[in-house]
Amino acid sequence: MSNRMGSQPADGWTQTDEFLWYTCDIVADVVTGQADRRPLVASTARIAPGERVLATGVGEQFRLRAVGNGTYRSTGVAAIGRPGFVVGALAVNALGNAARRKRAQQDTVPRWVNDGGGELTITHLTAYLAHPRNPLSLGFTGLDQIDLPEPGVFEARYHDMYGKGYMCVRLATPWASLVFALAALAAFPSHPRLLGGTWLPPGFEERCAHFGRPVRPAQRLVLER
């Protein structure tokens, strides 16, 4: 299923609701073993044998890391002139060095850094993000932790297979709940967010019914699997 969902009702049903509706439909098929019956979805991602593309859309990746190592370039001033001018020039230079030192120290604190976006391809085992310099491949069974820290954001932590150490990545996408649910089903079947149903907004099934969009009971099927 691509991110082109068709026309949207003008009475309060949102694009986010549409993504979540299709998320429930996909999860229900995966849980009941019917994912191979879904329509084929076109994608440029290189997938492994046995994988089936379930959805594509846009995604943007963020990594938790420092942007500096604490070093900075200190500048000096050779001031010539009246004593007052010399003192003032030295003071301004000292303030500039202090500001650069402070920025360098702040840059050592890990933060979420945007590493680019592109087309996101989701299978029942992997989330692939295409990018010319920083492609991302999140094999669900290789992840150590997963979560949904905020709406539309999937977070994962894992040990990098190329020796870069422990990595923390966030994937901002309308398909965040789908990525979480599939990752949980593949590798974290007892995750409290999966079992508690909080991978979906509270009352989502009731909201769908209110807008005349009955949704498949994905959460009930998850619990009954």
XYZ file of C-alpha atoms in Angstrom:
225
model
C 0.000 0.000 0.000
C 1.547 3.306 -0.944
C 1.025 6.577 0.838
C -1.471 7.694 -1.802
C -4.669 6.952 0.039
C -7.224 8.566 -2.209
C -9.702 11.297 -1.358
C -10.268 12.310 2.230
C -13.645 13.083 3.846
C -14.095 16.708 4.788
C -15.862 15.977 8.080
C -12.875 15.425 10.364
C -11.345 12.185 9.101
C -7.639 12.937 8.669
C -4.735 11.637 6.623
C -3.301 10.227 9.851
C -6.539 8.313 10.399
C -6.204 6.898 6.890
C -2.685 5.626 7.514
C -3.767 4.053 10.794
C -6.782 2.448 9.125
C -4.528 0.794 6.554
C -2.069 -0.088 9.319
C -4.781 -2.100 11.067
C -5.704 -3.778 7.802
C -2.081 -4.806 7.144
C -1.459 -5.974 10.709
C -4.640 -8.043 10.646
C -3.450 -9.798 7.482
C 0.009 -10.428 8.939
C -1.385 -11.848 12.192
C -3.818 -14.130 10.388
C -1.235 -15.327 7.865
C -2.875 -13.644 4.894
C -0.219 -11.064 4.034
C 0.640 -12.878 0.795
C -2.884 -12.192 -0.431
C -2.417 -8.450 -0.337
C -1.907 -6.554 -3.605
C 1.689 -6.277 -4.768
C 3.312 -2.973 -3.833
C 5.984 -1.480 -6.090
C 9.274 -0.471 -4.478
C 12.849 0.171 -5.593
C 14.234 -1.369 -2.373
C 16.334 -4.517 -2.597
C 14.492 -7.004 -0.409
C 15.517 -10.439 0.806
C 14.013 -13.661 -0.568
C 10.692 -14.367 1.082
C 10.003 -10.747 2.004
C 6.856 -9.064 0.761
C 6.463 -5.316 0.508
C 3.444 -4.269 2.561
C 3.667 -0.484 2.339
C 5.754 2.360 0.997
C 5.807 6.052 1.796
C 8.012 8.863 2.993
C 10.400 8.656 5.914
C 13.022 10.779 7.605
C 15.776 9.400 9.835
C 17.350 10.920 12.932
C 20.299 9.531 14.885
C 21.255 10.266 18.482
C 24.844 11.480 18.440
C 27.183 14.321 19.292
C 27.999 16.762 16.505
C 31.439 17.707 17.881
C 34.283 16.429 20.057
C 34.766 19.492 22.266
C 37.586 21.081 20.289
C 37.465 24.645 19.018
C 39.823 27.177 17.519
C 41.000 29.850 19.947
C 41.954 33.194 18.451
C 44.440 35.733 19.736
C 44.604 39.520 19.309
C 47.667 41.718 18.990
C 46.190 45.077 20.044
C 48.206 48.245 19.617
C 47.052 51.671 20.692
C 45.781 53.457 23.720
C 45.392 51.356 26.895
C 41.612 51.579 26.811
C 41.475 50.274 23.248
C 43.871 47.429 24.029
C 41.876 46.330 27.065
C 38.622 46.452 25.094
C 40.026 44.441 22.191
C 41.380 41.777 24.530
C 38.060 41.581 26.371
C 36.097 41.143 23.126
C 38.494 38.421 22.010
C 38.174 36.636 25.368
C 34.387 36.707 25.103
C 34.562 35.275 21.584
C 36.809 32.443 22.730
C 34.491 31.734 25.661
C 31.493 31.557 23.330
C 33.309 29.168 20.985
C 34.363 27.009 23.926
C 30.775 26.857 25.188
C 29.451 25.882 21.749
C 32.127 23.195 21.473
C 31.113 21.788 24.850
C 27.439 21.816 23.873
C 28.290 19.943 20.670
C 29.561 16.994 22.728
C 26.065 16.385 24.132
C 24.222 13.744 22.036
C 21.186 15.052 20.219
C 18.820 13.865 17.508
C 20.478 14.764 14.209
C 18.632 14.655 10.891
C 20.393 12.193 8.573
C 18.071 12.665 5.621
C 14.903 11.211 4.236
C 13.638 9.271 1.275
C 11.298 6.502 0.212
C 10.426 4.094 2.993
C 9.716 0.467 2.148
C 8.139 -1.761 4.793
C 8.012 -5.538 4.745
C 6.974 -7.927 7.504
C 10.660 -8.228 8.492
C 12.405 -4.961 7.610
C 12.029 -1.216 7.151
C 14.228 0.169 4.356
C 14.846 3.889 3.893
C 16.424 4.952 0.610
C 19.014 7.734 0.794
C 22.038 8.418 -1.459
C 24.507 8.746 1.449
C 22.787 7.312 4.523
C 20.515 4.410 3.568
C 18.849 2.703 6.494
C 17.921 -0.959 6.833
C 16.198 -1.914 10.072
C 15.898 -5.680 10.231
C 13.348 -6.189 12.980
C 14.946 -9.322 14.443
C 18.245 -7.474 14.836
C 16.843 -4.684 17.011
C 17.424 -4.515 20.769
C 14.667 -2.018 21.676
C 11.710 -0.417 19.931
C 9.187 2.252 20.882
C 6.836 4.975 19.675
C 8.121 8.022 21.613
C 5.663 10.388 19.941
C 2.983 10.214 17.232
C 4.481 9.463 13.842
C 7.908 8.493 15.207
C 9.357 4.990 15.470
C 12.480 4.563 17.619
C 14.919 1.653 17.583
C 18.181 0.806 19.317
C 20.626 -1.789 18.073
C 24.300 -2.783 17.786
C 25.639 -1.752 14.405
C 26.917 -4.717 12.380
C 29.675 -2.570 10.850
C 31.362 -1.788 14.140
C 29.899 1.656 14.785
C 28.737 0.628 18.247
C 25.331 0.992 19.855
C 23.023 3.028 17.623
C 19.826 4.918 18.369
C 17.684 5.872 15.410
C 14.307 7.516 14.972
C 12.185 7.161 11.867
C 9.628 9.899 11.311
C 6.900 8.583 9.023
C 3.108 8.344 8.796
C 3.704 4.580 8.901
C 5.384 4.677 12.349
C 2.651 2.591 14.018
C 2.861 -0.003 11.247
C 6.651 -0.279 11.575
C 6.306 -0.658 15.339
C 3.585 -3.297 15.139
C 5.448 -5.376 12.557
C 8.726 -5.116 14.476
C 6.959 -6.129 17.680
C 5.256 -9.084 16.024
C 8.570 -10.215 14.518
C 10.830 -9.819 17.547
C 9.044 -8.294 20.565
C 5.740 -10.206 20.836
C 5.398 -9.380 24.548
C 6.136 -5.667 24.212
C 3.805 -3.810 26.605
C 2.850 -1.309 23.935
C 1.824 -4.120 21.598
C -0.118 -6.084 24.210
C -1.643 -2.927 25.677
C -2.806 -1.643 22.304
C -1.051 1.722 22.700
C 0.543 1.405 19.265
C -2.801 2.871 18.188
C -4.495 6.049 19.493
C -7.076 5.490 22.246
C -10.538 4.775 20.877
C -9.393 4.420 17.278
C -11.879 1.650 16.426
C -14.729 3.774 17.779
C -13.479 6.748 15.766
C -13.465 4.657 12.603
C -17.027 3.507 13.263
C -18.109 7.104 13.886
C -16.840 8.145 10.464
C -18.325 5.148 8.699
C -14.961 3.425 8.232
C -15.228 0.135 10.137
C -11.736 -1.138 10.791
C -10.486 -4.686 11.216
C -9.926 -5.569 14.892
C -6.132 -5.688 14.660
C -5.547 -5.391 18.403
C -7.930 -8.232 19.233
C -6.244 -10.396 16.606
C -2.836 -9.543 18.077
C -3.979 -10.770 21.481
C -5.573 -13.913 20.060
C -2.662 -14.957 17.862
